Short mmCIF file of C-alpha atoms in Angstrom, two decimals:
data_model
loop_
_atom_site.label_atom_id
_atom_site.label_comp_id
_atom_site.label_asym_id
_atom_site.label_seq_id
_atom_site.Cartn_x
_atom_site.Cartn_y
_atom_site.Cartn_z
CA UNK A 8 316.50 -12.09 -71.24
CA UNK A 9 312.84 -11.75 -70.66
CA UNK A 10 311.22 -14.71 -68.84
CA UNK A 11 308.23 -16.29 -70.82
CA UNK A 12 305.82 -16.76 -68.03
CA UNK A 13 302.65 -18.30 -68.47
CA UNK A 14 300.85 -14.91 -68.59
CA UNK A 15 303.36 -13.57 -71.08
CA UNK A 16 303.08 -16.54 -73.31
CA UNK A 17 299.33 -16.11 -73.30
CA UNK A 18 299.59 -12.39 -74.12
CA UNK A 19 301.97 -13.20 -76.93
CA UNK A 20 299.45 -16.02 -78.41
CA UNK A 21 296.72 -13.57 -78.01
CA UNK A 22 298.73 -10.83 -79.71
CA UNK A 23 299.25 -13.44 -82.70
CA UNK A 24 295.68 -14.13 -82.63
CA UNK A 25 294.88 -10.36 -82.97
CA UNK A 26 297.36 -9.63 -85.79
CA UNK A 27 296.51 -12.80 -87.95
CA UNK A 28 292.83 -11.88 -87.69
CA UNK A 29 293.42 -8.21 -88.64
CA UNK A 30 295.27 -9.31 -91.84
CA UNK A 31 293.06 -12.18 -92.96
CA UNK A 32 289.63 -10.77 -92.16
CA UNK A 33 290.01 -7.09 -92.06
CA UNK A 34 292.34 -6.57 -94.84
CA UNK A 35 292.71 -9.53 -97.17
CA UNK A 36 289.00 -10.46 -97.06
CA UNK A 37 287.82 -6.86 -97.43
CA UNK A 38 289.76 -6.40 -100.66
CA UNK A 39 288.44 -9.63 -102.23
CA UNK A 40 284.75 -10.32 -101.16
CA UNK A 41 282.09 -8.29 -102.79
CA UNK A 42 278.63 -9.07 -101.44
CA UNK A 43 276.08 -9.89 -104.24
CA UNK A 44 278.78 -9.42 -106.98
CA UNK A 45 279.91 -12.78 -107.93
CA UNK A 46 281.82 -11.43 -111.15
CA UNK A 47 283.79 -8.95 -109.23
CA UNK A 48 284.49 -11.26 -106.25
CA UNK A 49 285.81 -13.91 -108.86
CA UNK A 50 287.73 -11.37 -110.60
CA UNK A 51 289.28 -10.08 -107.43
CA UNK A 52 290.32 -13.68 -106.51
CA UNK A 53 291.97 -14.20 -109.94
CA UNK A 54 293.67 -10.91 -110.04
CA UNK A 55 294.80 -11.02 -106.40
CA UNK A 56 295.69 -14.84 -106.01
CA UNK A 57 298.55 -14.11 -103.71
CA UNK A 58 296.63 -11.83 -101.50
CA UNK A 59 294.10 -14.45 -101.12
CA UNK A 60 296.50 -17.20 -100.59
CA UNK A 61 298.14 -15.15 -97.61
CA UNK A 62 294.84 -14.35 -96.27
CA UNK A 63 293.92 -17.95 -95.99
CA UNK A 64 297.30 -18.81 -94.59
CA UNK A 65 296.79 -16.01 -91.92
CA UNK A 66 293.14 -17.27 -91.16
CA UNK A 67 294.62 -20.87 -90.75
CA UNK A 68 297.32 -19.30 -88.43
CA UNK A 69 294.47 -17.52 -86.65
CA UNK A 70 293.00 -20.76 -85.88
CA UNK A 71 296.19 -22.10 -84.40
CA UNK A 72 296.68 -19.06 -82.21
CA UNK A 73 292.92 -19.28 -81.19
CA UNK A 74 293.24 -22.86 -80.07
CA UNK A 75 296.65 -22.14 -78.22
CA UNK A 76 295.30 -19.04 -76.44
CA UNK A 77 292.44 -21.20 -75.33
CA UNK A 78 294.64 -23.77 -73.63
CA UNK A 79 296.97 -21.08 -72.51
CA UNK A 80 294.20 -19.11 -70.59
CA UNK A 81 293.07 -22.39 -69.16
CA UNK A 82 296.53 -23.04 -67.84
CA UNK A 83 296.78 -19.51 -66.65
CA UNK A 84 293.53 -19.14 -64.67
CA UNK A 85 292.64 -22.83 -63.72
CA UNK A 86 294.26 -22.66 -60.25
CA UNK A 87 291.81 -19.71 -59.33
CA UNK A 88 288.55 -20.95 -61.01
CA UNK A 89 288.72 -24.19 -63.13
CA UNK A 90 285.14 -23.56 -64.31
CA UNK A 91 285.75 -19.95 -65.38
CA UNK A 92 288.96 -21.08 -67.19
CA UNK A 93 287.28 -24.06 -68.66
CA UNK A 94 284.65 -22.01 -70.19
CA UNK A 95 287.31 -19.87 -71.91
CA UNK A 96 289.00 -22.91 -73.40
CA UNK A 97 285.70 -24.37 -74.63
CA UNK A 98 284.29 -21.29 -76.25
CA UNK A 99 287.72 -20.64 -77.80
CA UNK A 100 288.06 -24.14 -79.34
CA UNK A 101 284.71 -24.10 -80.73
CA UNK A 102 285.23 -20.89 -82.41
CA UNK A 103 288.61 -22.20 -83.60
CA UNK A 104 286.78 -25.10 -85.26
CA UNK A 105 284.27 -22.88 -86.93
CA UNK A 106 286.89 -20.48 -88.43
CA UNK A 107 288.86 -23.68 -89.74
CA UNK A 108 285.84 -24.64 -91.59
CA UNK A 109 285.54 -21.11 -92.95
CA UNK A 110 289.02 -21.20 -94.12
CA UNK A 111 288.58 -24.27 -96.21
CA UNK A 112 285.59 -22.65 -97.89
CA UNK A 113 287.73 -19.72 -98.76
CA UNK A 114 290.39 -21.80 -100.06
CA UNK A 115 287.89 -23.89 -102.26
CA UNK A 116 286.52 -20.75 -103.49
CA UNK A 117 289.88 -19.46 -104.64
CA UNK A 118 290.48 -22.76 -106.30
CA UNK A 119 287.01 -22.45 -107.99
CA UNK A 120 287.86 -19.03 -109.34
CA UNK A 121 291.46 -19.51 -110.44
CA UNK A 122 292.05 -23.21 -111.37
CA UNK A 123 289.44 -25.89 -110.88
CA UNK A 124 287.00 -24.52 -113.05
CA UNK A 125 284.36 -26.81 -114.49
CA UNK A 126 285.56 -29.56 -112.37
CA UNK A 127 284.15 -28.28 -109.17
CA UNK A 128 281.73 -25.70 -110.50
CA UNK A 129 278.22 -26.57 -111.35
CA UNK A 130 277.70 -26.13 -114.99
CA UNK A 131 281.12 -24.68 -115.15
CA UNK A 132 279.98 -21.37 -113.39
CA UNK A 133 283.17 -20.58 -111.67
CA UNK A 134 282.24 -17.02 -110.57
CA UNK A 135 279.00 -18.25 -109.12
CA UNK A 136 280.55 -21.22 -107.29
CA UNK A 137 283.33 -18.88 -105.81
CA UNK A 138 280.71 -16.39 -104.69
CA UNK A 139 278.73 -19.23 -103.03
CA UNK A 140 281.71 -20.65 -101.17
CA UNK A 141 283.07 -17.28 -100.06
CA UNK A 142 279.54 -16.38 -98.97
CA UNK A 143 279.49 -19.35 -96.82
CA UNK A 144 282.86 -18.41 -95.35
CA UNK A 145 281.35 -14.94 -94.51
CA UNK A 146 278.22 -16.57 -92.95
CA UNK A 147 280.28 -18.98 -90.60
CA UNK A 148 282.35 -15.73 -89.49
CA UNK A 149 278.87 -13.88 -88.83
CA UNK A 150 277.69 -16.65 -86.69
CA UNK A 151 280.71 -17.39 -84.94
CA UNK A 152 280.32 -13.85 -83.61
CA UNK A 153 278.38 -15.73 -80.83
CA UNK A 154 281.46 -17.56 -79.61
CA UNK A 155 283.58 -14.29 -80.01
CA UNK A 156 281.38 -12.81 -77.37
CA UNK A 157 280.91 -15.89 -75.17
CA UNK A 158 284.58 -16.27 -75.05
CA UNK A 159 285.03 -12.70 -73.51
CA UNK A 160 282.38 -13.13 -70.91
CA UNK A 161 284.32 -15.72 -68.68
CA UNK A 162 287.59 -13.91 -69.62
CA UNK A 163 286.06 -10.86 -67.95
CA UNK A 164 285.11 -12.79 -64.77
CA UNK A 165 288.57 -14.20 -64.59
CA UNK A 166 290.12 -10.84 -65.12
CA UNK A 167 288.07 -9.62 -62.02
CA UNK A 168 289.15 -12.65 -60.03
CA UNK A 169 292.65 -11.76 -60.71
CA UNK A 170 292.06 -8.02 -59.50
CA UNK A 171 292.83 -6.51 -63.10
CA UNK A 172 291.64 -3.03 -63.61
CA UNK A 173 287.89 -2.87 -63.25
CA UNK A 174 287.54 -0.88 -66.36
CA UNK A 175 289.32 -3.80 -68.37
CA UNK A 176 286.77 -6.21 -66.95
CA UNK A 177 284.16 -3.78 -68.13
CA UNK A 178 285.31 -3.68 -71.56
CA UNK A 179 285.48 -7.54 -71.83
CA UNK A 180 281.92 -7.94 -70.48
CA UNK A 181 280.45 -5.09 -72.57
CA UNK A 182 282.41 -6.32 -75.60
CA UNK A 183 281.27 -9.90 -75.13
CA UNK A 184 277.82 -8.78 -74.94
CA UNK A 185 278.37 -6.50 -78.11
CA UNK A 186 279.76 -9.40 -80.21
CA UNK A 187 276.71 -11.48 -79.32
CA UNK A 188 274.15 -8.58 -79.99
CA UNK A 189 275.92 -7.83 -83.26
CA UNK A 190 275.55 -11.50 -84.42
CA UNK A 191 271.82 -11.31 -84.12
CA UNK A 192 271.41 -7.81 -85.44
CA UNK A 193 273.12 -9.14 -88.56
CA UNK A 194 270.78 -12.06 -88.82
CA UNK A 195 267.45 -10.44 -88.04
CA UNK A 196 268.37 -6.91 -89.53
CA UNK A 197 271.12 -7.37 -92.11
CA UNK A 198 271.05 -3.77 -93.20
CA UNK A 199 272.11 -2.47 -89.85
CA UNK A 200 275.76 -3.03 -90.87
CA UNK A 201 276.76 0.35 -89.00
CA UNK A 202 275.16 -0.79 -85.60
CA UNK A 203 276.70 -4.16 -85.93
CA UNK A 204 280.17 -2.63 -86.55
CA UNK A 205 279.82 -0.43 -83.59
CA UNK A 206 278.72 -2.85 -81.00
CA UNK A 207 281.85 -4.94 -80.75
CA UNK A 208 284.26 -1.94 -80.49
CA UNK A 209 284.62 -2.48 -76.58
CA UNK A 210 285.76 -5.90 -77.32
CA UNK A 211 288.62 -4.46 -79.30
CA UNK A 212 289.57 -2.30 -76.71
CA UNK A 213 289.31 -4.86 -73.91
CA UNK A 214 291.16 -7.55 -75.92
CA UNK A 215 294.27 -5.20 -76.61
CA UNK A 216 294.21 -4.16 -73.09
CA UNK A 217 294.36 -7.61 -71.67
CA UNK A 218 296.99 -8.47 -74.03
CA UNK A 219 298.99 -5.54 -72.81
CA UNK A 220 298.30 -6.36 -69.27
CA UNK A 221 299.49 -9.94 -69.82
CA UNK A 222 302.65 -8.88 -71.37
CA UNK A 223 303.73 -6.05 -69.17
CA UNK A 224 302.06 -6.71 -65.79
CA UNK A 225 302.68 -9.34 -63.22
CA UNK A 226 299.89 -12.00 -63.11
CA UNK A 227 299.79 -14.34 -60.23
CA UNK A 228 299.27 -17.84 -61.53
#
C-alpha cells in the first residue's frame, strides 16, 4: 500500500487543482462564453446547461483544491522556511477566494439565461445579464493571474531550498513572472491575446513537473 506522505498528499491535491481547472476553465468555459456576443453566450448556456453546471461544479472543486494545496504546501515547507511557506499559503488562499467569487457569478449568469429571466435581469434582458455576469467571471480570472504568478514565485524558492532540480525552479520562477506579465498585457493591450497565452507556458511545465516530483520523488519534511 502506498504511504500518503505529506509530499504525496500535496502532489495529489495539486493534481486535483490542475484537472478541475482544465475542465472548468479550458474546456467548459471555452464552449460557453463568447466575448462580445450576448445572444451566443446565452444560447450556449441554455443549450449546454449540464456542461455549464459541471463546469461550475469543477470550478468550485478547484477552489477547494486550491485552498487545500495552500495549506498542504505550508505543512510541507514550513520547517525549512516558514516565511516562504507562508507566502505560498497566503497567495493560494487569496486566489481561492477570487475564483470562488467568479464561480458564483458564473452560476448566476447560468440562472439568468435558463430560468430566472425577468426576475434577475434588468428590463427582462436575460442575454445581456448573462453576458455581463459571465464577463465579470472572465475579468476576475484575468486579474487573478497576478496571484497565479505570485503563488509560483515562493514555490520556486522553496523548491530550490529542497534541492529540487534547478530547471524545475527555473520554470516555476519564469512561469510566475509570465503569469504576472500576462495579466498586465491583457489589461493594457487586450488585443495581444497570443502573447498573453504564451507567457504562462513555463508555469504549466513547472506546475506539472512539481506535481510529478511530489508524487514520485522523496521530499524531506
